[in-house]
mmCIF file with all atom_site columns, C-alpha atoms in Angstrom:
data_model
loop_
_atom_site.group_PDB
_atom_site.id
_atom_site.type_symbol
_atom_site.label_atom_id
_atom_site.label_alt_id
_atom_site.label_comp_id
_atom_site.label_asym_id
_atom_site.label_entity_id
_atom_site.label_seq_id
_atom_site.pdbx_PDB_ins_code
_atom_site.Cartn_x
_atom_site.Cartn_y
_atom_site.Cartn_z
_atom_site.occupancy
_atom_site.B_iso_or_equiv
_atom_site.pdbx_formal_charge
_atom_site.auth_seq_id
_atom_site.auth_comp_id
_atom_site.auth_asym_id
_atom_site.auth_atom_id
_atom_site.pdbx_PDB_model_num
ATOM 1   C CA . MET R 1 1   ? -9.625  14.344  -10.132 1.00 94.00 ? 20  MET R CA 1
ATOM 2   C CA . SER R 1 2   ? -13.336 13.510  -8.742  1.00 95.00 ? 21  SER R CA 1
ATOM 3   C CA . LEU R 1 3   ? -16.689 12.782  -9.840  1.00 96.00 ? 22  LEU R CA 1
ATOM 4   C CA . SER R 1 4   ? -20.162 11.689  -8.105  1.00 96.00 ? 23  SER R CA 1
ATOM 5   C CA . VAL R 1 5   ? -23.746 11.702  -8.838  1.00 97.00 ? 24  VAL R CA 1
ATOM 6   C CA . GLU R 1 6   ? -26.514 10.925  -6.761  1.00 96.00 ? 25  GLU R CA 1
ATOM 7   C CA . GLN R 1 7   ? -29.947 9.877   -7.142  1.00 96.00 ? 26  GLN R CA 1
ATOM 8   C CA . LEU R 1 8   ? -33.582 9.388   -5.423  1.00 95.00 ? 27  LEU R CA 1
ATOM 9   C CA . LEU R 1 9   ? -34.932 6.352   -5.858  1.00 95.00 ? 28  LEU R CA 1
ATOM 10  C CA . PRO R 1 10  ? -38.482 4.681   -5.575  1.00 94.00 ? 29  PRO R CA 1
ATOM 11  C CA . GLY R 1 11  ? -38.851 4.108   -1.926  1.00 90.00 ? 30  GLY R CA 1
ATOM 12  C CA . LYS R 1 12  ? -37.433 7.023   -0.156  1.00 90.00 ? 31  LYS R CA 1
ATOM 13  C CA . VAL R 1 13  ? -33.848 5.661   -1.170  1.00 94.00 ? 32  VAL R CA 1
ATOM 14  C CA . THR R 1 14  ? -30.800 7.334   -2.557  1.00 96.00 ? 33  THR R CA 1
ATOM 15  C CA . LEU R 1 15  ? -28.154 5.960   -4.844  1.00 97.00 ? 34  LEU R CA 1
ATOM 16  C CA . SER R 1 16  ? -24.376 7.652   -4.801  1.00 97.00 ? 35  SER R CA 1
ATOM 17  C CA . VAL R 1 17  ? -21.594 6.535   -6.869  1.00 97.00 ? 36  VAL R CA 1
ATOM 18  C CA . GLY R 1 18  ? -18.438 8.350   -6.807  1.00 97.00 ? 37  GLY R CA 1
ATOM 19  C CA . TYR R 1 19  ? -15.757 7.723   -8.319  1.00 97.00 ? 38  TYR R CA 1
ATOM 20  C CA . VAL R 1 20  ? -11.273 9.002   -7.354  1.00 94.00 ? 39  VAL R CA 1
ATOM 21  C CA . GLY R 1 21  ? -8.733  8.721   -9.172  1.00 95.00 ? 40  GLY R CA 1
ATOM 22  C CA . THR R 1 22  ? -5.071  9.779   -8.650  1.00 95.00 ? 41  THR R CA 1
ATOM 23  C CA . ARG R 1 23  ? -2.051  10.051  -11.059 1.00 94.00 ? 42  ARG R CA 1
ATOM 24  C CA . ALA R 1 24  ? 1.619   10.440  -10.543 1.00 94.00 ? 43  ALA R CA 1
ATOM 25  C CA . LEU R 1 25  ? 4.501   10.769  -12.574 1.00 93.00 ? 44  LEU R CA 1
ATOM 26  C CA . HIS R 1 26  ? 8.481   10.522  -11.885 1.00 92.00 ? 45  HIS R CA 1
ATOM 27  C CA . LEU R 1 27  ? 8.279   9.425   -7.993  1.00 92.00 ? 46  LEU R CA 1
ATOM 28  C CA . PRO R 1 28  ? 11.403  8.281   -6.657  1.00 92.00 ? 47  PRO R CA 1
ATOM 29  C CA . VAL R 1 29  ? 12.720  5.248   -6.255  1.00 91.00 ? 48  VAL R CA 1
ATOM 30  C CA . PHE R 1 30  ? 16.227  4.404   -3.727  1.00 91.00 ? 49  PHE R CA 1
ATOM 31  C CA . ILE R 1 31  ? 18.408  0.834   -4.463  1.00 89.00 ? 50  ILE R CA 1
ATOM 32  C CA . ASP R 1 32  ? 21.151  0.374   -2.408  1.00 90.00 ? 51  ASP R CA 1
ATOM 33  C CA . ALA R 1 33  ? 24.345  0.616   -4.968  1.00 91.00 ? 52  ALA R CA 1
ATOM 34  C CA . ASN R 1 34  ? 27.193  -0.587  -3.190  1.00 91.00 ? 53  ASN R CA 1
ATOM 35  C CA . LEU R 1 35  ? 25.683  -4.068  -3.401  1.00 91.00 ? 54  LEU R CA 1
ATOM 36  C CA . VAL R 1 36  ? 27.475  -6.664  -4.995  1.00 89.00 ? 55  VAL R CA 1
ATOM 37  C CA . GLY R 1 37  ? 23.707  -8.750  -5.516  1.00 83.00 ? 56  GLY R CA 1
ATOM 38  C CA . GLN R 1 38  ? 20.612  -8.193  -4.070  1.00 79.00 ? 57  GLN R CA 1
ATOM 39  C CA . THR R 1 39  ? 20.564  -11.611 -2.070  1.00 86.00 ? 58  THR R CA 1
ATOM 40  C CA . PRO R 1 40  ? 21.912  -10.814 1.672   1.00 89.00 ? 59  PRO R CA 1
ATOM 41  C CA . HIS R 1 41  ? 24.194  -13.715 2.750   1.00 89.00 ? 60  HIS R CA 1
ATOM 42  C CA . GLY R 1 42  ? 24.398  -12.855 7.008   1.00 90.00 ? 61  GLY R CA 1
ATOM 43  C CA . LEU R 1 43  ? 21.427  -13.894 9.432   1.00 90.00 ? 62  LEU R CA 1
ATOM 44  C CA . ARG R 1 44  ? 20.370  -12.010 12.423  1.00 90.00 ? 63  ARG R CA 1
ATOM 45  C CA . SER R 1 45  ? 18.795  -14.024 15.431  1.00 89.00 ? 64  SER R CA 1
ATOM 46  C CA . TYR R 1 46  ? 16.537  -12.500 17.902  1.00 88.00 ? 65  TYR R CA 1
ATOM 47  C CA . ASN R 1 47  ? 15.036  -13.848 21.124  1.00 88.00 ? 66  ASN R CA 1
ATOM 48  C CA . VAL R 1 48  ? 10.800  -12.340 20.946  1.00 87.00 ? 67  VAL R CA 1
ATOM 49  C CA . GLU R 1 49  ? 8.445   -12.601 23.382  1.00 88.00 ? 68  GLU R CA 1
ATOM 50  C CA . ASN R 1 50  ? 4.907   -14.034 21.920  1.00 86.00 ? 69  ASN R CA 1
ATOM 51  C CA . ALA R 1 51  ? 1.552   -13.312 23.033  1.00 87.00 ? 70  ALA R CA 1
ATOM 52  C CA . GLU R 1 52  ? 2.067   -16.465 25.961  1.00 89.00 ? 71  GLU R CA 1
ATOM 53  C CA . GLY R 1 53  ? 5.065   -15.319 27.385  1.00 87.00 ? 72  GLY R CA 1
ATOM 54  C CA . HIS R 1 54  ? 7.511   -17.604 25.964  1.00 88.00 ? 73  HIS R CA 1
ATOM 55  C CA . TYR R 1 55  ? 10.113  -16.822 23.622  1.00 87.00 ? 74  TYR R CA 1
ATOM 56  C CA . VAL R 1 56  ? 10.460  -17.447 20.233  1.00 87.00 ? 75  VAL R CA 1
ATOM 57  C CA . GLY R 1 57  ? 13.598  -17.587 18.091  1.00 85.00 ? 76  GLY R CA 1
ATOM 58  C CA . LEU R 1 58  ? 13.542  -14.264 15.314  1.00 86.00 ? 77  LEU R CA 1
ATOM 59  C CA . HIS R 1 59  ? 15.703  -14.521 12.073  1.00 88.00 ? 78  HIS R CA 1
ATOM 60  C CA . THR R 1 60  ? 16.526  -11.888 10.110  1.00 90.00 ? 79  THR R CA 1
ATOM 61  C CA . PRO R 1 61  ? 18.596  -11.692 6.651   1.00 90.00 ? 80  PRO R CA 1
ATOM 62  C CA . PHE R 1 62  ? 21.496  -9.618  6.990   1.00 88.00 ? 81  PHE R CA 1
ATOM 63  C CA . TYR R 1 63  ? 24.121  -7.934  4.429   1.00 88.00 ? 82  TYR R CA 1
ATOM 64  C CA . LEU R 1 64  ? 27.051  -8.712  5.900   1.00 88.00 ? 83  LEU R CA 1
ATOM 65  C CA . PRO R 1 65  ? 30.779  -6.559  4.998   1.00 87.00 ? 84  PRO R CA 1
ATOM 66  C CA . SER R 1 66  ? 31.273  -9.329  1.795   1.00 88.00 ? 85  SER R CA 1
ATOM 67  C CA . ASP R 1 67  ? 27.934  -8.368  0.683   1.00 90.00 ? 86  ASP R CA 1
ATOM 68  C CA . ARG R 1 68  ? 29.047  -5.499  -1.009  1.00 90.00 ? 87  ARG R CA 1
ATOM 69  C CA . SER R 1 69  ? 31.398  -3.778  -3.874  1.00 91.00 ? 88  SER R CA 1
ATOM 70  C CA . ASN R 1 70  ? 33.027  -1.800  -1.071  1.00 90.00 ? 89  ASN R CA 1
ATOM 71  C CA . THR R 1 71  ? 33.489  -3.219  2.275   1.00 88.00 ? 90  THR R CA 1
ATOM 72  C CA . THR R 1 72  ? 34.342  0.054   3.947   1.00 88.00 ? 91  THR R CA 1
ATOM 73  C CA . LEU R 1 73  ? 31.396  1.874   3.382   1.00 87.00 ? 92  LEU R CA 1
ATOM 74  C CA . GLY R 1 74  ? 27.789  0.389   4.622   1.00 86.00 ? 93  GLY R CA 1
ATOM 75  C CA . SER R 1 75  ? 24.288  1.179   2.496   1.00 87.00 ? 94  SER R CA 1
ATOM 76  C CA . LEU R 1 76  ? 24.940  3.491   -0.611  1.00 90.00 ? 95  LEU R CA 1
ATOM 77  C CA . ASN R 1 77  ? 21.907  4.958   -1.405  1.00 91.00 ? 96  ASN R CA 1
ATOM 78  C CA . THR R 1 78  ? 21.228  6.096   -4.655  1.00 92.00 ? 97  THR R CA 1
ATOM 79  C CA . GLY R 1 79  ? 17.506  7.437   -6.334  1.00 93.00 ? 98  GLY R CA 1
ATOM 80  C CA . PHE R 1 80  ? 16.092  7.663   -9.215  1.00 92.00 ? 99  PHE R CA 1
ATOM 81  C CA . SER R 1 81  ? 13.074  9.238   -10.541 1.00 92.00 ? 100 SER R CA 1
ATOM 82  C CA . VAL R 1 82  ? 11.352  6.358   -12.597 1.00 90.00 ? 101 VAL R CA 1
ATOM 83  C CA . ALA R 1 83  ? 8.313   4.785   -10.717 1.00 91.00 ? 102 ALA R CA 1
ATOM 84  C CA . ASN R 1 84  ? 4.914   5.826   -12.020 1.00 93.00 ? 103 ASN R CA 1
ATOM 85  C CA . SER R 1 85  ? 1.735   5.260   -10.144 1.00 94.00 ? 104 SER R CA 1
ATOM 86  C CA . TRP R 1 86  ? -2.386  5.381   -11.105 1.00 94.00 ? 105 TRP R CA 1
ATOM 87  C CA . TYR R 1 87  ? -4.773  5.143   -7.865  1.00 95.00 ? 106 TYR R CA 1
ATOM 88  C CA . HIS R 1 88  ? -8.405  4.430   -9.173  1.00 96.00 ? 107 HIS R CA 1
ATOM 89  C CA . SER R 1 89  ? -11.826 4.159   -6.349  1.00 96.00 ? 108 SER R CA 1
ATOM 90  C CA . MET R 1 90  ? -15.463 4.010   -6.619  1.00 97.00 ? 109 MET R CA 1
ATOM 91  C CA . ALA R 1 91  ? -17.530 4.157   -3.845  1.00 96.00 ? 110 ALA R CA 1
ATOM 92  C CA . THR R 1 92  ? -21.231 3.338   -3.626  1.00 97.00 ? 111 THR R CA 1
ATOM 93  C CA . THR R 1 93  ? -23.761 4.284   -1.012  1.00 96.00 ? 112 THR R CA 1
ATOM 94  C CA . ILE R 1 94  ? -27.206 3.643   -0.669  1.00 96.00 ? 113 ILE R CA 1
ATOM 95  C CA . ARG R 1 95  ? -28.823 4.668   1.826   1.00 95.00 ? 114 ARG R CA 1
ATOM 96  C CA . ARG R 1 96  ? -33.437 4.352   3.345   1.00 94.00 ? 115 ARG R CA 1
ATOM 97  C CA . PRO R 1 97  ? -34.608 6.010   6.031   1.00 91.00 ? 116 PRO R CA 1
ATOM 98  C CA . LEU R 1 98  ? -36.457 3.355   8.047   1.00 88.00 ? 117 LEU R CA 1
ATOM 99  C CA . ILE R 1 99  ? -38.009 5.199   10.998  1.00 82.00 ? 118 ILE R CA 1
ATOM 100 C CA . THR R 1 100 ? -37.529 8.612   12.884  1.00 79.00 ? 119 THR R CA 1
ATOM 101 C CA . ALA R 1 101 ? -33.577 8.686   13.805  1.00 82.00 ? 120 ALA R CA 1
ATOM 102 C CA . LEU R 1 102 ? -33.068 5.502   12.371  1.00 90.00 ? 121 LEU R CA 1
ATOM 103 C CA . LYS R 1 103 ? -31.417 5.185   9.019   1.00 91.00 ? 122 LYS R CA 1
ATOM 104 C CA . LEU R 1 104 ? -29.941 1.863   6.825   1.00 92.00 ? 123 LEU R CA 1
ATOM 105 C CA . LEU R 1 105 ? -27.297 2.748   5.287   1.00 93.00 ? 124 LEU R CA 1
ATOM 106 C CA . VAL R 1 106 ? -24.715 0.414   3.291   1.00 95.00 ? 125 VAL R CA 1
ATOM 107 C CA . ASN R 1 107 ? -21.586 1.077   1.380   1.00 95.00 ? 126 ASN R CA 1
ATOM 108 C CA . TYR R 1 108 ? -18.709 -0.328  -0.769  1.00 95.00 ? 127 TYR R CA 1
ATOM 109 C CA . THR R 1 109 ? -15.917 0.855   -1.778  1.00 95.00 ? 128 THR R CA 1
ATOM 110 C CA . TRP R 1 110 ? -13.327 -0.658  -4.660  1.00 96.00 ? 129 TRP R CA 1
ATOM 111 C CA . SER R 1 111 ? -9.812  0.419   -5.603  1.00 95.00 ? 130 SER R CA 1
ATOM 112 C CA . ARG R 1 112 ? -7.512  -0.329  -7.649  1.00 93.00 ? 131 ARG R CA 1
ATOM 113 C CA . ARG R 1 113 ? -3.801  0.912   -6.962  1.00 90.00 ? 132 ARG R CA 1
ATOM 114 C CA . TRP R 1 114 ? -0.801  0.267   -10.187 1.00 85.00 ? 133 TRP R CA 1
ATOM 115 C CA . THR R 1 115 ? 3.166   1.027   -9.882  1.00 84.00 ? 134 THR R CA 1
ATOM 116 C CA . MET R 1 116 ? 5.144   0.869   -12.927 1.00 83.00 ? 135 MET R CA 1
ATOM 117 C CA . THR R 1 117 ? 9.170   1.362   -12.940 1.00 76.00 ? 136 THR R CA 1
ATOM 118 C CA . ARG R 1 118 ? 10.633  2.330   -16.424 1.00 70.00 ? 137 ARG R CA 1
#
C-alpha cells in the first residue's frame, strides 16, 4: 500500500510526504531438526589476512557430530510457515528552486519493520 501528498508552499517551496507499507503472512522459517541443542560445541579456526597484511586467527562455532540426534546425518532442515511481517515507511521531501539549474533538495526517510513468529 502507498499514499503520497504533495503541497506547494509559499516561496516556491514544495513539500512531499509519502507512506509505503507492506504486510507478509506465513513466511517460511527453517530449523535444523537434527540438533540436540542450539549451541555448537565445536570450534573451527581460520587464518585470515587483515587490511595490513597480517594473519589474524578467526574462530567460528561449529556443530560436531555429537551435537546431532542422528550422527550419520548432517543438517535436517524442517520448514514452518509461521512468520508474519509488517513494514512501514514515511518519506518526506522539500524542494526549492534557488536559481536557474540549481535546486535545494532535502529528503528524510523513516522506516520500521516488524517480524513475528507464532
